[in-house]
């Protein structure tokens, strides 16, 4: 008799329920998402927003806030070039944006913020001096901002092939993750040495190993089986993906997870991106209708007359 693949482990389900306010997903009942508030009021610190931010926040519909925002932080080099500065100063300024945007996210109670900080391709294709600067910047960022993360109740985590990073970098990363592990506000996930395709390779390897061990039938693989082997198995898919600096590309970021994500591209370079721009992107997101391949909220109009469906020939 064929065994089916094992379901999501109970521990993972508990963690995901604890961390993830529910909302409508394809296949979920509408009443589920109406009954439970999206953001926990315990994590909201609206009074800490700037006046400008609060004005944008006031226009948002609390019941339609995203629970996961992912960002492709681009344009550090161009920001520096525009000012005749060296590229590394763009990265340095970009690190400041990381902290400020994370703090705004934590004030509005955003549960998940995932930033593309260093791709596998950056690691392979950028000059060694730039890679080494980015690694030093990451270490210094974690060290300098740890207290602010604690003050803002931010928990830091990582996705990517982080075991390929230098040991001193991994140590600092583990130190910050450990120190913030009990925080209950925004989870800031840094994608480091990350690639969407390599994540899928790692997921398929993990799934194949599990199947071999448990003598499972490949014909029974489900989307859920793949999901639970991704680096992001513990979090919901992003609702909103922001890309700065105007490029219309996905750049190998969260390829599986963004199947139904709304995309917002701004011309602004990452070092100029602030909390208010995050709120503006969320306002834009709220004007969209998410359909997940369905017909949307009004149900659409269904053509019932077969004569109207015929395609005119000749
Ligand atoms: C793109 O700029 C951005 C990166 C290569 C990585 C993002 C890094 C940071 C925001 C700085 C540090 C982050 C942390 C978490 C400490 P680019 O160099 O590709 O810009 P360009 O396309 O204008 O050249």
Coordinates of C-alpha atoms and ligand atoms in Angstrom, one line a residue:
X1 CA 0.0 0.0 0.0
X2 CA 1.3 3.5 -0.9
X3 CA 1.9 5.8 2.0
X4 CA 1.0 9.5 1.6
X5 CA 3.5 12.2 2.5
X6 CA 3.5 13.2 6.1
X7 CA 1.5 16.4 6.9
X8 CA 3.1 19.6 8.3
X9 CA 4.6 18.8 11.7
X10 CA 2.3 19.8 14.6
X11 CA 5.1 22.1 15.9
X12 CA 5.2 24.0 12.6
X13 CA 1.4 24.4 12.6
X14 CA 1.4 25.8 16.2
X15 CA 4.2 28.2 15.4
X16 CA 2.4 29.4 12.3
X17 CA -0.9 29.9 14.1
X18 CA 0.8 31.7 16.9
X19 CA 2.7 34.0 14.6
X20 CA 0.2 34.5 11.8
X21 CA -3.1 36.2 12.0
X22 CA -5.4 34.5 9.6
X23 CA -6.9 36.1 6.5
X24 CA -8.6 35.0 3.3
X25 CA -6.6 32.6 1.2
X26 CA -7.7 30.7 -1.9
X27 CA -10.0 27.9 -0.5
X28 CA -10.4 29.5 2.9
X29 CA -13.9 30.5 4.1
X30 CA -14.7 34.2 4.1
X31 CA -16.1 34.0 7.7
X32 CA -12.6 32.8 8.9
X33 CA -11.0 36.0 7.8
X34 CA -13.7 38.3 8.9
X35 CA -13.9 37.0 12.5
X36 CA -10.2 37.5 13.5
X37 CA -8.4 40.8 13.5
X38 CA -5.4 40.8 11.3
X39 CA -2.9 42.6 13.6
X40 CA -2.7 42.1 17.3
X41 CA -3.4 45.3 19.1
X42 CA -0.7 44.4 21.5
X43 CA 2.0 45.0 18.9
X44 CA 0.7 48.4 17.5
X45 CA 2.6 51.6 18.4
X46 CA 0.9 54.0 16.1
X47 CA 1.7 56.9 18.5
X48 CA 5.4 56.4 17.6
X49 CA 4.9 57.1 13.9
X50 CA 5.9 60.5 12.6
X51 CA 3.0 63.0 11.8
X52 CA 3.5 62.3 8.1
X53 CA 3.4 58.6 8.6
X54 CA 0.3 58.8 10.8
X55 CA -1.5 60.8 8.1
X56 CA -1.0 58.0 5.6
X57 CA -1.7 55.3 8.2
X58 CA -5.0 56.9 8.9
X59 CA -6.1 56.3 5.3
X60 CA -5.4 52.6 5.6
X61 CA -8.1 50.0 6.1
X62 CA -7.1 48.1 9.2
X63 CA -8.8 44.9 8.0
X64 CA -6.8 44.8 4.8
X65 CA -3.3 45.3 6.0
X66 CA -0.7 42.9 4.5
X67 CA 0.7 40.4 6.9
X68 CA 3.9 39.8 5.0
X69 CA 5.8 42.5 3.0
X70 CA 8.9 41.5 1.0
X71 CA 11.3 44.1 -0.4
X72 CA 14.0 44.0 -3.1
X73 CA 16.3 46.7 -1.9
X74 CA 17.9 48.1 -5.1
X75 CA 19.7 51.3 -6.2
X76 CA 22.4 51.7 -3.5
X77 CA 25.1 52.0 -6.2
X78 CA 23.0 54.5 -8.3
X79 CA 22.2 56.5 -5.2
X80 CA 25.9 56.9 -4.5
X81 CA 26.8 57.5 -8.2
X82 CA 24.3 60.4 -8.4
X83 CA 26.2 62.1 -5.6
X84 CA 29.6 61.2 -7.0
X85 CA 30.2 59.0 -3.9
X86 CA 31.7 55.5 -3.8
X87 CA 29.3 52.6 -4.0
X88 CA 30.0 51.4 -0.4
X89 CA 28.5 54.7 0.9
X90 CA 25.3 53.8 -0.9
X91 CA 25.2 50.4 0.9
X92 CA 25.9 52.2 4.2
X93 CA 23.0 54.5 3.7
X94 CA 20.9 51.5 2.6
X95 CA 21.6 49.9 6.0
X96 CA 20.1 52.9 7.6
X97 CA 17.0 52.5 5.5
X98 CA 16.8 48.9 6.7
X99 CA 16.6 50.0 10.3
X100 CA 14.1 52.9 9.7
X101 CA 11.7 50.8 7.6
X102 CA 11.8 48.0 10.1
X103 CA 10.9 50.3 12.9
X104 CA 7.9 51.7 11.0
X105 CA 6.9 48.1 10.2
X106 CA 7.1 47.2 13.9
X107 CA 5.1 50.3 14.9
X108 CA 2.2 49.4 12.6
X109 CA 2.4 45.7 13.8
X110 CA 3.4 44.2 10.5
X111 CA 4.0 40.5 11.4
X112 CA 6.6 39.7 8.6
X113 CA 9.1 41.8 6.7
X114 CA 11.5 40.0 4.4
X115 CA 14.4 41.9 2.9
X116 CA 16.7 40.8 0.0
X117 CA 20.0 41.8 1.5
X118 CA 22.5 39.7 -0.4
X119 CA 21.8 37.3 -3.2
X120 CA 23.8 34.2 -4.3
X121 CA 24.4 36.1 -7.5
X122 CA 25.8 39.1 -5.6
X123 CA 28.2 36.7 -3.8
X124 CA 29.3 35.1 -7.1
X125 CA 29.4 38.2 -9.4
X126 CA 30.4 41.2 -7.4
X127 CA 34.0 42.2 -6.8
X128 CA 35.5 40.6 -3.7
X129 CA 36.1 44.0 -2.1
X130 CA 32.4 44.8 -2.4
X131 CA 31.3 41.4 -1.0
X132 CA 33.7 41.8 1.9
X133 CA 32.4 45.3 2.6
X134 CA 28.8 44.0 2.6
X135 CA 29.7 41.3 5.0
X136 CA 31.4 43.8 7.4
X137 CA 28.4 46.1 7.0
X138 CA 26.1 43.3 8.0
X139 CA 28.1 42.5 11.1
X140 CA 28.3 46.1 12.1
X141 CA 24.5 46.6 11.4
X142 CA 23.6 43.7 13.7
X143 CA 25.8 44.9 16.4
X144 CA 24.9 48.5 16.3
X145 CA 21.1 48.0 15.9
X146 CA 20.5 45.1 18.3
X147 CA 19.3 47.4 21.1
X148 CA 17.0 49.2 18.7
X149 CA 15.6 45.8 17.6
X150 CA 15.0 44.9 21.2
X151 CA 13.3 48.3 21.9
X152 CA 11.1 47.8 18.9
X153 CA 10.3 44.1 19.8
X154 CA 11.8 43.0 16.4
X155 CA 12.8 39.4 16.0
X156 CA 15.6 38.8 13.4
X157 CA 15.9 35.7 11.2
X158 CA 17.6 34.7 8.0
X159 CA 16.9 32.7 4.8
X160 CA 19.4 31.5 2.2
X161 CA 22.5 29.4 2.1
X162 CA 23.9 31.1 5.1
X163 CA 26.1 28.2 6.0
X164 CA 28.3 29.2 3.1
X165 CA 29.0 32.6 4.7
X166 CA 32.2 33.2 6.6
X167 CA 32.2 31.8 10.2
X168 CA 32.5 35.3 11.9
X169 CA 29.5 36.5 9.9
X170 CA 27.5 33.4 10.8
X171 CA 28.4 33.9 14.5
X172 CA 27.2 37.5 14.5
X173 CA 24.0 36.5 12.8
X174 CA 23.3 33.7 15.3
X175 CA 24.1 36.1 18.1
X176 CA 21.4 38.6 16.9
X177 CA 18.9 35.9 16.1
X178 CA 19.3 34.4 19.6
X179 CA 19.1 37.7 21.4
X180 CA 15.9 38.7 19.6
X181 CA 14.3 35.3 19.5
X182 CA 11.8 36.0 22.3
X183 CA 10.6 39.3 20.7
X184 CA 7.0 39.1 19.6
X185 CA 6.6 42.0 17.1
X186 CA 7.7 42.1 13.5
X187 CA 9.9 39.3 12.3
X188 CA 12.6 40.8 10.1
X189 CA 14.0 38.1 7.8
X190 CA 17.2 39.0 5.9
X191 CA 17.7 36.9 2.8
X192 CA 21.4 36.4 2.7
X193 CA 23.3 34.3 0.1
X194 CA 19.8 33.7 -1.1
X195 CA 18.5 32.6 -4.5
X196 CA 14.9 31.5 -5.3
X197 CA 16.0 28.7 -7.6
X198 CA 18.6 27.4 -5.1
X199 CA 15.9 27.5 -2.4
X200 CA 13.8 25.2 -4.6
X201 CA 16.8 22.9 -5.2
X202 CA 17.3 22.7 -1.5
X203 CA 13.6 22.1 -0.9
X204 CA 13.4 19.3 -3.5
X205 CA 16.6 17.7 -2.1
X206 CA 15.0 17.8 1.4
X207 CA 11.7 16.4 0.1
X208 CA 13.5 13.6 -1.9
X209 CA 15.5 12.6 1.1
X210 CA 12.3 12.4 3.2
X211 CA 10.5 10.4 0.5
X212 CA 13.4 7.9 0.3
X213 CA 13.5 7.5 4.1
X214 CA 9.8 7.0 4.4
X215 CA 9.4 5.0 1.1
X216 CA 6.8 7.5 -0.2
X217 CA 5.2 7.7 -3.6
X218 CA 6.3 10.8 -5.7
X219 CA 2.9 10.7 -7.3
X220 CA 1.5 11.9 -4.0
X221 CA 3.6 15.0 -3.7
X222 CA 1.5 18.1 -2.9
X223 CA 2.2 21.8 -3.0
X224 CA 2.1 21.7 0.8
X225 CA 4.9 19.1 0.8
X226 CA 7.1 21.5 -1.2
X227 CA 6.1 24.5 1.0
X228 CA 7.2 22.8 4.2
X229 CA 10.7 22.2 2.8
X230 CA 11.2 25.9 1.8
X231 CA 13.3 28.2 3.9
X232 CA 10.0 30.1 4.5
X233 CA 7.9 27.2 5.7
X234 CA 7.2 29.0 9.0
X235 CA 5.8 32.1 7.4
X236 CA 2.9 33.1 5.1
X237 CA 3.6 34.0 1.5
X238 CA 4.2 37.7 0.9
X239 CA 1.1 39.8 0.2
X240 CA 3.1 42.6 -1.2
X241 CA 6.5 42.7 -2.9
X242 CA 8.2 46.1 -3.2
X243 CA 11.1 46.8 -5.5
X244 CA 13.0 50.1 -5.3
X245 CA 14.9 51.8 -8.1
X246 CA 12.4 51.1 -10.9
X247 CA 13.6 47.8 -12.3
X248 CA 10.8 45.5 -13.5
X249 CA 12.4 42.3 -12.4
X250 CA 12.0 39.6 -9.7
X251 CA 15.8 38.8 -9.6
X252 CA 15.4 35.3 -8.3
X253 CA 13.6 36.4 -5.2
X254 CA 11.0 34.2 -3.4
X255 CA 10.0 32.6 -6.7
X256 CA 7.6 30.0 -5.2
X257 CA 6.2 32.3 -2.6
X258 CA 5.2 35.2 -4.8
X259 CA 2.7 33.3 -7.0
X260 CA -0.2 35.6 -5.9
X261 CA 1.8 38.5 -4.4
X262 CA 1.0 42.1 -5.4
X263 CA 4.0 43.9 -6.9
X264 CA 4.8 47.5 -6.2
X265 CA 7.7 49.1 -8.0
X266 CA 9.0 52.6 -7.1
X267 CA 11.6 54.7 -8.8
X268 CA 13.0 55.7 -5.5
X269 CA 16.5 54.3 -4.6
X270 CA 16.7 52.2 -1.5
X271 CA 18.8 54.6 0.5
X272 CA 16.0 57.2 0.1
X273 CA 13.3 54.7 1.1
X274 CA 11.7 55.4 4.5
X275 CA 8.7 54.2 6.6
X276 CA 6.4 56.6 4.9
X277 CA 7.1 55.0 1.5
X278 CA 6.3 51.6 3.0
X279 CA 3.0 53.0 4.2
X280 CA 2.3 54.5 0.7
X281 CA 3.1 51.1 -0.9
X282 CA 0.6 49.5 1.5
X283 CA -2.0 52.2 0.6
X284 CA -1.5 51.3 -3.1
X285 CA -1.8 47.6 -2.2
X286 CA -5.1 48.2 -0.6
X287 CA -6.5 49.7 -3.8
X288 CA -5.9 46.4 -5.6
X289 CA -8.4 43.6 -5.9
X290 CA -6.7 40.3 -5.1
X291 CA -8.4 37.5 -7.1
X292 CA -6.1 34.4 -6.7
X293 CA -7.2 33.3 -10.2
X294 CA -10.9 33.7 -9.2
X295 CA -13.5 36.3 -10.2
X296 CA -13.0 38.8 -7.4
X297 CA -15.3 40.1 -4.7
X298 CA -18.4 40.9 -6.9
X299 CA -18.2 37.4 -8.5
X300 CA -17.9 38.7 -12.0
X301 CA -20.5 38.3 -14.8
X302 CA -20.9 34.8 -16.2
X303 CA -21.9 34.4 -19.9
X304 CA -24.7 31.9 -20.0
X305 CA -25.9 32.2 -23.6
X306 CA -24.0 29.7 -25.7
X307 CA -24.6 31.9 -28.9
X308 CA -22.6 34.7 -27.3
X309 CA -19.6 32.3 -26.8
X310 CA -19.2 31.3 -30.5
X311 CA -16.1 32.8 -32.1
X312 CA -16.9 34.4 -35.5
X313 CA -15.1 32.5 -38.3
X314 CA -14.1 34.1 -41.6
Ligands
LIG1 C1 21.4 46.8 -4.4 O1 22.2 47.9 -4.6 C2 21.5 46.3 -3.0 C3 22.3 45.3 -2.6 C4 23.3 44.7 -3.4 C5 22.2 44.7 -1.3 C6 21.4 45.4 -0.3 C7 22.2 45.8 0.8 C8 21.9 46.8 1.7 C9 20.6 47.5 1.7 C10 22.9 47.3 2.6 C11 23.1 46.5 3.9 C12 22.0 45.7 4.4 C13 22.0 45.2 5.7 C14 21.0 44.3 6.1 C15 23.1 45.6 6.6 P1 23.0 47.8 -5.9 O2 24.4 47.9 -5.5 O3 22.7 46.7 -6.8 O4 22.6 49.2 -6.6 P2 22.7 49.6 -8.1 O5 21.8 48.6 -8.9 O6 22.2 51.0 -8.2 O7 24.1 49.4 -8.5

